[in-house]
Coordinates of C-alpha atoms in Angstrom, one line a residue:
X1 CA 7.6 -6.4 29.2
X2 CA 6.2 -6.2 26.0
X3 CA 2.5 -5.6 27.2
X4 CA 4.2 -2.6 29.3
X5 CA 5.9 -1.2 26.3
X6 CA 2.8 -1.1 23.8
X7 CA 1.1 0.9 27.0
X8 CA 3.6 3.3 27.3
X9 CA 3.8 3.7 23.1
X10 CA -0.7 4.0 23.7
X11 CA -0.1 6.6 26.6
X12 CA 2.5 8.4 24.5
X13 CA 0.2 8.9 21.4
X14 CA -2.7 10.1 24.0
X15 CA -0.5 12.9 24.8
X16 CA 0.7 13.4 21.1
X17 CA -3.2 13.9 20.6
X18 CA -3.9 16.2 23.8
X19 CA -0.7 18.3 22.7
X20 CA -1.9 18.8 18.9
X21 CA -4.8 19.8 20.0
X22 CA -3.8 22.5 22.2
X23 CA -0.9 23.6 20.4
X24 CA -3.3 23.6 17.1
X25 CA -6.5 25.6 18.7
X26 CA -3.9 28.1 20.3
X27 CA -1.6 28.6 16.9
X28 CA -4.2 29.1 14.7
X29 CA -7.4 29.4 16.5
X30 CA -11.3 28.9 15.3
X31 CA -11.6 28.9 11.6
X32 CA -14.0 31.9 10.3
X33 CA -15.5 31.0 7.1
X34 CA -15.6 34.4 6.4
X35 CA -11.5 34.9 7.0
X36 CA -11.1 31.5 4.6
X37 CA -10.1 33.7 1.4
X38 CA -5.9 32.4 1.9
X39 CA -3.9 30.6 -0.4
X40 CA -4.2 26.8 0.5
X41 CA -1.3 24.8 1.9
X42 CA -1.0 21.2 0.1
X43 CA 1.7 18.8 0.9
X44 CA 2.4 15.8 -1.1
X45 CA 5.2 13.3 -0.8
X46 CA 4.8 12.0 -4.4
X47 CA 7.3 14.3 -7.1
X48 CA 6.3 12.2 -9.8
X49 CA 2.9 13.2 -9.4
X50 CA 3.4 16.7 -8.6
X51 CA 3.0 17.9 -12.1
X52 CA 0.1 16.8 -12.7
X53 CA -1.5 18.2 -9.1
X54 CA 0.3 21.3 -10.0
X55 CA -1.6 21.6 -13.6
X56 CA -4.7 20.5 -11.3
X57 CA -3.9 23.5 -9.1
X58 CA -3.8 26.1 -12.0
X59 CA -7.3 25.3 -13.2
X60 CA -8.6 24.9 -9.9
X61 CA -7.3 29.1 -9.4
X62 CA -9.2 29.2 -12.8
X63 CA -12.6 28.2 -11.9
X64 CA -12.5 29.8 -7.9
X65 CA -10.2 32.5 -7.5
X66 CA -8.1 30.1 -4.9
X67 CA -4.5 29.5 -5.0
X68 CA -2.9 26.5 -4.1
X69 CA 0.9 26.3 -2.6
X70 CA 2.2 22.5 -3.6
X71 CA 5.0 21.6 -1.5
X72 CA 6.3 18.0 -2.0
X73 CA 8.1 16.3 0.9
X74 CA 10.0 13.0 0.3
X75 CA 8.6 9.9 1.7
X76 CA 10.8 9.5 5.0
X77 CA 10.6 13.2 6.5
X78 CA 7.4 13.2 5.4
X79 CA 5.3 12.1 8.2
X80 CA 7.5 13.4 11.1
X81 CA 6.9 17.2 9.5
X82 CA 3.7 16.3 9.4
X83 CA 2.8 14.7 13.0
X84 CA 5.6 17.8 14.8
X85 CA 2.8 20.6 12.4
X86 CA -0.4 18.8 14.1
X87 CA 1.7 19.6 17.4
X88 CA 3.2 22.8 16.6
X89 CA 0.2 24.0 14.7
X90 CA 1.9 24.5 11.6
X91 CA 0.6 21.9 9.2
X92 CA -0.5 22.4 6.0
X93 CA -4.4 22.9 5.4
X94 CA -4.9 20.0 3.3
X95 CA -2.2 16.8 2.6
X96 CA -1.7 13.6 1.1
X97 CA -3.2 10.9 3.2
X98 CA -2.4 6.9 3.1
X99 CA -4.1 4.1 5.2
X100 CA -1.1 3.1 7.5
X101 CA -1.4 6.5 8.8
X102 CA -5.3 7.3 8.5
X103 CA -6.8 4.9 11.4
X104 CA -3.9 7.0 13.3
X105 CA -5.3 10.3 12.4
X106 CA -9.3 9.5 13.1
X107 CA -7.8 8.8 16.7
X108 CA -6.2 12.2 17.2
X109 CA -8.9 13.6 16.0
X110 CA -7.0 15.9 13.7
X111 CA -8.8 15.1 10.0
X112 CA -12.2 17.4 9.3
X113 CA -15.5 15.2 8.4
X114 CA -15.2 16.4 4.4
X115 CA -19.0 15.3 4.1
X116 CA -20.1 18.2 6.5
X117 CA -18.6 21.1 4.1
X118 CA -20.7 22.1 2.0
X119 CA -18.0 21.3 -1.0
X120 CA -18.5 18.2 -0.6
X121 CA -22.1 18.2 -2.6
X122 CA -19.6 18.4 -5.8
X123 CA -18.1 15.3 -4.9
X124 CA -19.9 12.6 -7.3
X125 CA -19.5 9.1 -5.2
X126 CA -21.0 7.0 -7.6
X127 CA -17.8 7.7 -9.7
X128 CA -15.6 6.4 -7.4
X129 CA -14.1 2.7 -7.7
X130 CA -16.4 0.0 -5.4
X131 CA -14.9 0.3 -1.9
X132 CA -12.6 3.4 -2.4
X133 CA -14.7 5.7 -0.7
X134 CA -15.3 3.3 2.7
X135 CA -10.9 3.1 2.7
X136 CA -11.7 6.8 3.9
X137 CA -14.6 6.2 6.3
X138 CA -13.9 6.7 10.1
X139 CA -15.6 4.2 12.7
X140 CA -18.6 6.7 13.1
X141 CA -19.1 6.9 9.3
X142 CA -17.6 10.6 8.3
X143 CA -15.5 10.5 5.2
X144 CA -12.3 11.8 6.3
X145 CA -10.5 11.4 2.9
X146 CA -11.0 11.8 -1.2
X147 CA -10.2 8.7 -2.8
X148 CA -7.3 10.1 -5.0
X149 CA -6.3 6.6 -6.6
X150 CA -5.8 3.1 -6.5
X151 CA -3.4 0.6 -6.9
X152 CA -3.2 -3.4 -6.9
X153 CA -0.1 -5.8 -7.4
X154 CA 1.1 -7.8 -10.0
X155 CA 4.3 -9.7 -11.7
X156 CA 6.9 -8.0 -13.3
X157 CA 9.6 -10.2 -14.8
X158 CA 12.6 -10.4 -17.3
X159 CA 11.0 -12.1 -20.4
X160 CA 14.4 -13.4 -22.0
X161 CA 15.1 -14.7 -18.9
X162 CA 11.9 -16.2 -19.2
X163 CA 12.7 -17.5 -23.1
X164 CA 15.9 -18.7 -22.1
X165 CA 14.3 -21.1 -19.7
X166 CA 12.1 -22.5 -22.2
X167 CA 9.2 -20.5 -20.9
X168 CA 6.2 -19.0 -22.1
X169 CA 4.5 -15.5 -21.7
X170 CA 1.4 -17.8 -21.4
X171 CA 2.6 -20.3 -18.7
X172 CA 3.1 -16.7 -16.8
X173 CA -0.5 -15.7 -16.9
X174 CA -1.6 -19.2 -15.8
X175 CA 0.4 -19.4 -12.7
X176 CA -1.3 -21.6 -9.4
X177 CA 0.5 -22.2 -6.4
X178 CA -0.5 -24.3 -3.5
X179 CA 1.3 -24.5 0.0
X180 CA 1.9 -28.3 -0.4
X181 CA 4.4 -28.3 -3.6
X182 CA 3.9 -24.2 -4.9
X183 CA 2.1 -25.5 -8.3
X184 CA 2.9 -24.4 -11.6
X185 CA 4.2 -21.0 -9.8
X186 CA 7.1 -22.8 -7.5
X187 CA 8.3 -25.2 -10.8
X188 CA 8.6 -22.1 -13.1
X189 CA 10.9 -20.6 -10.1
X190 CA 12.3 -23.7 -10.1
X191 CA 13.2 -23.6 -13.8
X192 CA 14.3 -19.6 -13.5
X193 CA 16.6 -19.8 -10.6
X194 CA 20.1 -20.6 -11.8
X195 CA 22.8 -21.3 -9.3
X196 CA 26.3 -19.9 -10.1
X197 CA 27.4 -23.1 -12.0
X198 CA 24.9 -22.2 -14.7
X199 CA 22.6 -25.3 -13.2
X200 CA 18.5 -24.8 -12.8
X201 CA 16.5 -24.7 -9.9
X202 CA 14.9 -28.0 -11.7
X203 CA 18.1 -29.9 -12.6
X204 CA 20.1 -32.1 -10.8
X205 CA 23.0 -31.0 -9.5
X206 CA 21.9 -27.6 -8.7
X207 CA 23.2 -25.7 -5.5
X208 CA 20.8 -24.0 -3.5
X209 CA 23.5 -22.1 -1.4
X210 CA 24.7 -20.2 -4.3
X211 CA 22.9 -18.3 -6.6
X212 CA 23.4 -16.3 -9.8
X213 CA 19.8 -15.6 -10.5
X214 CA 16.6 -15.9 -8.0
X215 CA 13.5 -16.6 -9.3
X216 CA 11.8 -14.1 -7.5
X217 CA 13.4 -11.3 -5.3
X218 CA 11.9 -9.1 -2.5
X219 CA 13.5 -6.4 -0.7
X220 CA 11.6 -7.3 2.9
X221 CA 9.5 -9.6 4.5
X222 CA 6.7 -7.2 4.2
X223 CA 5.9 -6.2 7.8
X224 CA 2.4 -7.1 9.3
X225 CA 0.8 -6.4 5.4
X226 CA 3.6 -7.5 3.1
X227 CA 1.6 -5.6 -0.1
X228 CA 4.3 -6.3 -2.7
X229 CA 5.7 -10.1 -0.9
X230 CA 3.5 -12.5 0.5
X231 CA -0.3 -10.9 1.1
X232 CA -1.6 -12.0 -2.6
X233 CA -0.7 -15.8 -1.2
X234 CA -2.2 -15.3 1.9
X235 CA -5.6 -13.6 0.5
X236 CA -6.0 -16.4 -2.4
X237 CA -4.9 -19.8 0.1
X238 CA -8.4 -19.5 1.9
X239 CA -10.6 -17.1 3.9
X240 CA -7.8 -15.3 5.2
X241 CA -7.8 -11.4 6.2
X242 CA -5.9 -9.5 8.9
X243 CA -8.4 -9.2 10.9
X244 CA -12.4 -10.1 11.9
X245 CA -13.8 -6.9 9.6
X246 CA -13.0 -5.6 6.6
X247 CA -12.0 -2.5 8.1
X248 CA -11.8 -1.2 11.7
X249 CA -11.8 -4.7 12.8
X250 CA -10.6 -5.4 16.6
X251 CA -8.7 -8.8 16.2
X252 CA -6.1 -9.6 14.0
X253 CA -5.6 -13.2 12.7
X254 CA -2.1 -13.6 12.2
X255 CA -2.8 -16.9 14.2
X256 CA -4.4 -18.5 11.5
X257 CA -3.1 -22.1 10.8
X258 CA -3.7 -21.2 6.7
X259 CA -2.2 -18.0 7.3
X260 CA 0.8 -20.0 8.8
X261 CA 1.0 -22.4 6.7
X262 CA 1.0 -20.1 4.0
X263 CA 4.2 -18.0 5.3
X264 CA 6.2 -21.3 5.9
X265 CA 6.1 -22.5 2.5
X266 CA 6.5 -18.7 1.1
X267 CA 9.9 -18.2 2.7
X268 CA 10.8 -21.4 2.6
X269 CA 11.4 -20.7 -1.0
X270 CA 14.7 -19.2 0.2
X271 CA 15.6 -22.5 1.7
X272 CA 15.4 -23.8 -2.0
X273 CA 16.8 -21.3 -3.6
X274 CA 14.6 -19.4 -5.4
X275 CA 14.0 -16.5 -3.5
X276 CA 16.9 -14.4 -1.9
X277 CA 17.4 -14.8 1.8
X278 CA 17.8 -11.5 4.0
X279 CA 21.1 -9.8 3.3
X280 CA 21.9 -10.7 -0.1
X281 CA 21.2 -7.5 -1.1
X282 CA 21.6 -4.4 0.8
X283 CA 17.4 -3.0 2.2
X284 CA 18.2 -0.4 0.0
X285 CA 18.2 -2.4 -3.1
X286 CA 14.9 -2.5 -4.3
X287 CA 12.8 -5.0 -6.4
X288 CA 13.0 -2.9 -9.6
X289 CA 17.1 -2.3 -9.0
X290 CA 17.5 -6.3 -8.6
X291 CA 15.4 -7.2 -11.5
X292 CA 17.0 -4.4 -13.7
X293 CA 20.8 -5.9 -13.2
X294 CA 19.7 -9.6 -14.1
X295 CA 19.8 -10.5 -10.2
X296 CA 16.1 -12.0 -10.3
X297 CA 13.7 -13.1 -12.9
X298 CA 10.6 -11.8 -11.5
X299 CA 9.4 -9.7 -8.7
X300 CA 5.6 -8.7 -7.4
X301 CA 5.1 -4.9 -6.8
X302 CA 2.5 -2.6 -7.6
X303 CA 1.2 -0.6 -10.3
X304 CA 2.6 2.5 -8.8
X305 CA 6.1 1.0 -9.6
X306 CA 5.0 0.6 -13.4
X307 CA 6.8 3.3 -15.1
X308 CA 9.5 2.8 -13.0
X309 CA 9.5 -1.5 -14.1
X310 CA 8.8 -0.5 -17.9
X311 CA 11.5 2.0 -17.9
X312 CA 13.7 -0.4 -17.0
X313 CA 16.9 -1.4 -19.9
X314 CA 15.5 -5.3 -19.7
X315 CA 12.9 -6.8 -21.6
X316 CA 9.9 -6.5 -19.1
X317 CA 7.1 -8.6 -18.8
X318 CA 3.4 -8.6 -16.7
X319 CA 1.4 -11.2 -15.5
X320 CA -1.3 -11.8 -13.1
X321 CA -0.7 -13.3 -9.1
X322 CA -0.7 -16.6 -9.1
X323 CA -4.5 -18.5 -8.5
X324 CA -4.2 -19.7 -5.0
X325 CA -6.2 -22.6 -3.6
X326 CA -9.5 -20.7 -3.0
X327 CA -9.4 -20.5 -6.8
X328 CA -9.3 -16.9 -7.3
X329 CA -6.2 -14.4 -8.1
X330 CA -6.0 -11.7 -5.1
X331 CA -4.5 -8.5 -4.6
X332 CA -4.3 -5.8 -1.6
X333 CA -6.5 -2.9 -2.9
X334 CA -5.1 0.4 -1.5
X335 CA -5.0 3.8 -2.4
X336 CA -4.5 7.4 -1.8
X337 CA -6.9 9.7 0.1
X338 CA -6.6 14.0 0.5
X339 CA -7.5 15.1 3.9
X340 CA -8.0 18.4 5.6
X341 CA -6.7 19.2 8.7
X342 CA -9.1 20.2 11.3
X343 CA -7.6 23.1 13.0
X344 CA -6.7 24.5 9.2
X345 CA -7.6 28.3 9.3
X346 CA -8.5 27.8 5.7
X347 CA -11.1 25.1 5.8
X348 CA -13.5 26.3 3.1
X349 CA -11.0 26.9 0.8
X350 CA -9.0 23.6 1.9
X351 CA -11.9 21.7 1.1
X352 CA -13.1 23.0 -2.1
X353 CA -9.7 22.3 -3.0
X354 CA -10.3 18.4 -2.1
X355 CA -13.7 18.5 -3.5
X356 CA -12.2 19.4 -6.6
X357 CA -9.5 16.8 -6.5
X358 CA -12.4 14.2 -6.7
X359 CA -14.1 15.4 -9.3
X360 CA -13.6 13.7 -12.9
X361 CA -12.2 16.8 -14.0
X362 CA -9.5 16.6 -12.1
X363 CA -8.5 13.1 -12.2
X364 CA -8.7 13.3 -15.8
X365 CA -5.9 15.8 -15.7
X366 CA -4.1 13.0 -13.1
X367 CA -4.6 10.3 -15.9
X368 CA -3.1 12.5 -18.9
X369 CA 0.3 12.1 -17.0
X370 CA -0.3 8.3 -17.5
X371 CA 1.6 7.7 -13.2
X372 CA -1.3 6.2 -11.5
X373 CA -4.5 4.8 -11.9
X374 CA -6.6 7.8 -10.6
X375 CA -9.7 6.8 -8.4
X376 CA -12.4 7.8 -10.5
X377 CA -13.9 4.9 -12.8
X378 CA -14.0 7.0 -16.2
X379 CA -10.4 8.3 -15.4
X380 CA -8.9 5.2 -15.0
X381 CA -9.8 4.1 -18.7
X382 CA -7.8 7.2 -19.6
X383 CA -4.7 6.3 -17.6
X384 CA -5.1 3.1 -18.9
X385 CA -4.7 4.1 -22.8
X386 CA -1.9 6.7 -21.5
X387 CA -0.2 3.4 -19.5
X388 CA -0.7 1.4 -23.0
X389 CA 2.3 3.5 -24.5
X390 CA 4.6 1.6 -22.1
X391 CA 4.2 -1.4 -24.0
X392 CA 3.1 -3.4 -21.0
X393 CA 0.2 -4.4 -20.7
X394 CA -2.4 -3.3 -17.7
X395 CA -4.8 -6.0 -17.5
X396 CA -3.3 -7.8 -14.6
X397 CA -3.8 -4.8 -12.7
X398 CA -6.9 -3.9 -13.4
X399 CA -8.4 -7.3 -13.9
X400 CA -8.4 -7.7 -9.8
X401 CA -10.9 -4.7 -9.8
X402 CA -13.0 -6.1 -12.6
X403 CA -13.8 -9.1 -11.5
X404 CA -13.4 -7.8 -7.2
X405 CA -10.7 -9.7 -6.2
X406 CA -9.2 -7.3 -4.3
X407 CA -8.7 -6.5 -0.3
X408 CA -8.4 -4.0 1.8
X409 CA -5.3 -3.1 3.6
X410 CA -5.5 -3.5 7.4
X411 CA -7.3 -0.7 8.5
X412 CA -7.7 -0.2 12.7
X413 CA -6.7 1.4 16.0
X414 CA -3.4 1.0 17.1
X415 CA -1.8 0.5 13.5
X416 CA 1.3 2.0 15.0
X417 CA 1.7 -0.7 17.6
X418 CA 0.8 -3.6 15.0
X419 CA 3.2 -2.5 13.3
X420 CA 6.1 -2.1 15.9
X421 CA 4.9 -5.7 17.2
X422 CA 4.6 -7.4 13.8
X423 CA 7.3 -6.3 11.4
X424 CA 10.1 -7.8 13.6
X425 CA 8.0 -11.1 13.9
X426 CA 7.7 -11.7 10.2
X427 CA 11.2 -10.5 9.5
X428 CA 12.3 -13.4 12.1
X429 CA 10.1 -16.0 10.0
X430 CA 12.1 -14.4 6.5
X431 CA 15.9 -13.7 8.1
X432 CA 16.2 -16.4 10.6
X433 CA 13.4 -19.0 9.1
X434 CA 11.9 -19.8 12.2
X435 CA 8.4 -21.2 12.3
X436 CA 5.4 -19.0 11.5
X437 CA 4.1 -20.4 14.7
X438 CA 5.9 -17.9 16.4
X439 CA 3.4 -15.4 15.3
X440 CA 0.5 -17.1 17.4
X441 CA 2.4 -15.6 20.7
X442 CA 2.7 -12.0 19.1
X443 CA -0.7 -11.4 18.0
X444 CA -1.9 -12.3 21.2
X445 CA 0.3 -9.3 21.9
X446 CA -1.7 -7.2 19.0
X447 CA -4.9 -8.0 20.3
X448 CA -4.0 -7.6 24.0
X449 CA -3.9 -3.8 22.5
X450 CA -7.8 -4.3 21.8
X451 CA -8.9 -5.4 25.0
X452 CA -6.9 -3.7 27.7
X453 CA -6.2 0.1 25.5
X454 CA -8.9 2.8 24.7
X455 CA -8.5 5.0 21.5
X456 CA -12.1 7.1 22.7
X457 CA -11.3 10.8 23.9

């Protein structure tokens, strides 16, 4: 039934990609170079980071002549206006791009190859961060998006919280776990959970069942990825990685035994207490909201999230991710990207307008606003000293670039279907704390996708 549906879901999207290319070519026809002299269309989905694109947009009218309409979308009607314009022919010339989507995009063959404009020459690549640039490679080597930024994960957590458990800032940034007893990270959970009889996760008596404060909190299981839950455990336990490649890889792995073994003793920290098992808090309460209200003592997000975490009315704290049993610290390494859309009837001036989005200048003007690490090298060390007036400190952010112990997020074919297979799976292994055996039959289902589906045209 299953191998039926993820068919159907394939077929569907070959449709979606016959359809937006008709509907495009026939709504806008061939782009003329020579007719590219419009305003560009730019959608973002960010409005924290709209000011600064829209300061970037002013000197980029400066320096060409070009205006740029910025129209910011929220995050859930986002991609549906954007998939129903590649069909209707009435998406913008240039957007926002993020990896769960992108493998989607190459596929329907709506992004244009930004190295064949001739903007592109003002693109420096050397100045982007090691591996930004191949995030935004298709499987035949075009660049398909500007690396725009970059983020990695870390620990946020309530530092008297901390103090009142006899804790150190220094015990956080030393943190090892292990999948046989957690290490030093599963006895300091231990010591922060209290139960709602004021006894510790470490002291007799305690009462797993109910709890005043979890150690840790996540709003999900994370999905096939899980950025900001479980994927800096799985990436430091071993040689895990979603799949056989770095990126565009054509087998997933969520059959590996480490992998497995990893997840079982991960949410099996809610049988113990110390993490918070599905439905104690509503899916709309995220990580920030529960650590904000003295619900949990620590949470892993990302550095996106760190204005929003160092605004909050609590004493906040950062450390590093735990060192897992391969020795090293990990974190996912994602970013933004700006593409073009292919059938734009304003491609030269849509792509000098990305061009110009990856140059320093630009990015230095992203860093001044002090809301994400841009992607540049030089402009992250000015978001950094912008970041510093927080209070918080970056370094367990950008210490997983500096010494590359980072990975990429899962970047293939079929993402969609992954996705649709996966998510349930692991939210199963969180909700209902079955085995993470149970994965082994559904990414047989994922890779099924890879041997019996086609993605070519």
């Amino acid at each position: 039934m299953l191998n039926n549906l993820m068919l159907t879901r394939r077929s569907a999207l070959t449709a979606l990609a016959a359809s937006a290319a008709a509907l495009a070519v026939s709504a806008c026809g061939p782009s003329d170079d020579s007719e590219s002299t419009g305003t560009v269309e730019y959608w973002m989905w960010d409005a924290g980071q709209q000011p600064a694109y829209e300061k970037c947009a002013e000197l980029f009218k400066e320096r060409t002549g070009i205006a740029v309409n910025i129209t910011q979308i929220g995050w859930d009607d986002y991609w549906t206006k954007l998939t129903a314009g590649f069909i209707a022919g009435t998406a913008p010339d240039a957007f926002t791009d993020h990896i769960q989507k992108f493998a989607q995009f190459v596929d329907l063959d709506v992004l244009l190859p930004l190295d064949e404009q001739a903007a592109w020459a003002d693109v420096d690549e050397a100045a982007f961060q090691d591996g930004l640039l191949d995030l935004w490679k298709g499987e035949d080597g075009h660049q398909y998006g500007c690396p725009k930024d970059w983020d990695t994960e870390a620990i946020f957590y309530n530092k008297d919280m901390l103090a009142e458990a006899g804790l150190t800032e220094e015990d956080m940034s030393a943190l090892e776990w292990n999948p046989q007893d957690g290490g030093t990270f599963e006895k300091v959970l231990a010591r922060l959970t209290v139960d709602r009889n004021g006894v510790r996760g470490d002291e007799e008596g305690f009462d797993p069942g109910h709890i005043a404060v979890y150690g840790i909190g996540i709003q999900d299981s994370g999905g096939m990825d899980g950025q900001t839950q479980w994927s800096p455990f799985t990436a430091s336990a071993g040689d895990w990685y979603y799949t056989n490649e770095p990126t565009w890889g054509t087998r997933y792995r969520y059959d590996d035994a480490v992998f497995q073994e990893t997840l079982d003793w991960y949410f099996g920290l809610v049988d113990k207490g110390y993490m918070n098992p599905n439905g104690a808090f509503s899916d709309a309460t995220s990580t920030d909201i529960q650590l904000g209200s003295g619900s949990v003592a620590m949470a892993i997000h990302g550095s996106w999230m760190f204005n929003t975490f160092a605004g909050l009315d609590i004493n906040v704290g950062v450390a590093p991710t735990p060192v897992g049993p391969n020795g090293t610290s990990q974190s996912l390494f994602n970013g933004l990207g700006d593409s073009v859309v292919k059938q734009s009837a304003n491609v030269e001036n849509a792509s000098k307008w990305v061009a110009f989005l990856g140059t320093q200048e630009a990015q230095d003007i992203v860093a001044s606003y002090g809301v994400v690490f841009p992607a540049i090298t030089a402009s992250t060390t000015k978001a950094i000293e912008v970041f510093k007036e927080t209070g918080l400190s970056t370094e367990p952010f950008t210490a997983h670039v500096d010494n590359g112990t980072t990975f990429f997020f899962p970047l293939t074919y079929f993402g969609a279907d992954v996705r649709a297979i996966m998510t349930p799976a692991v939210e199963d292994v969180w909700a209902n704390r079955v085995p993470a055996s149970t994965l082994t039959g559904y990414n047989d289902q994922v890779n099924l996708l890879f041997e019996t589906s086609t993605h070519d045209d």
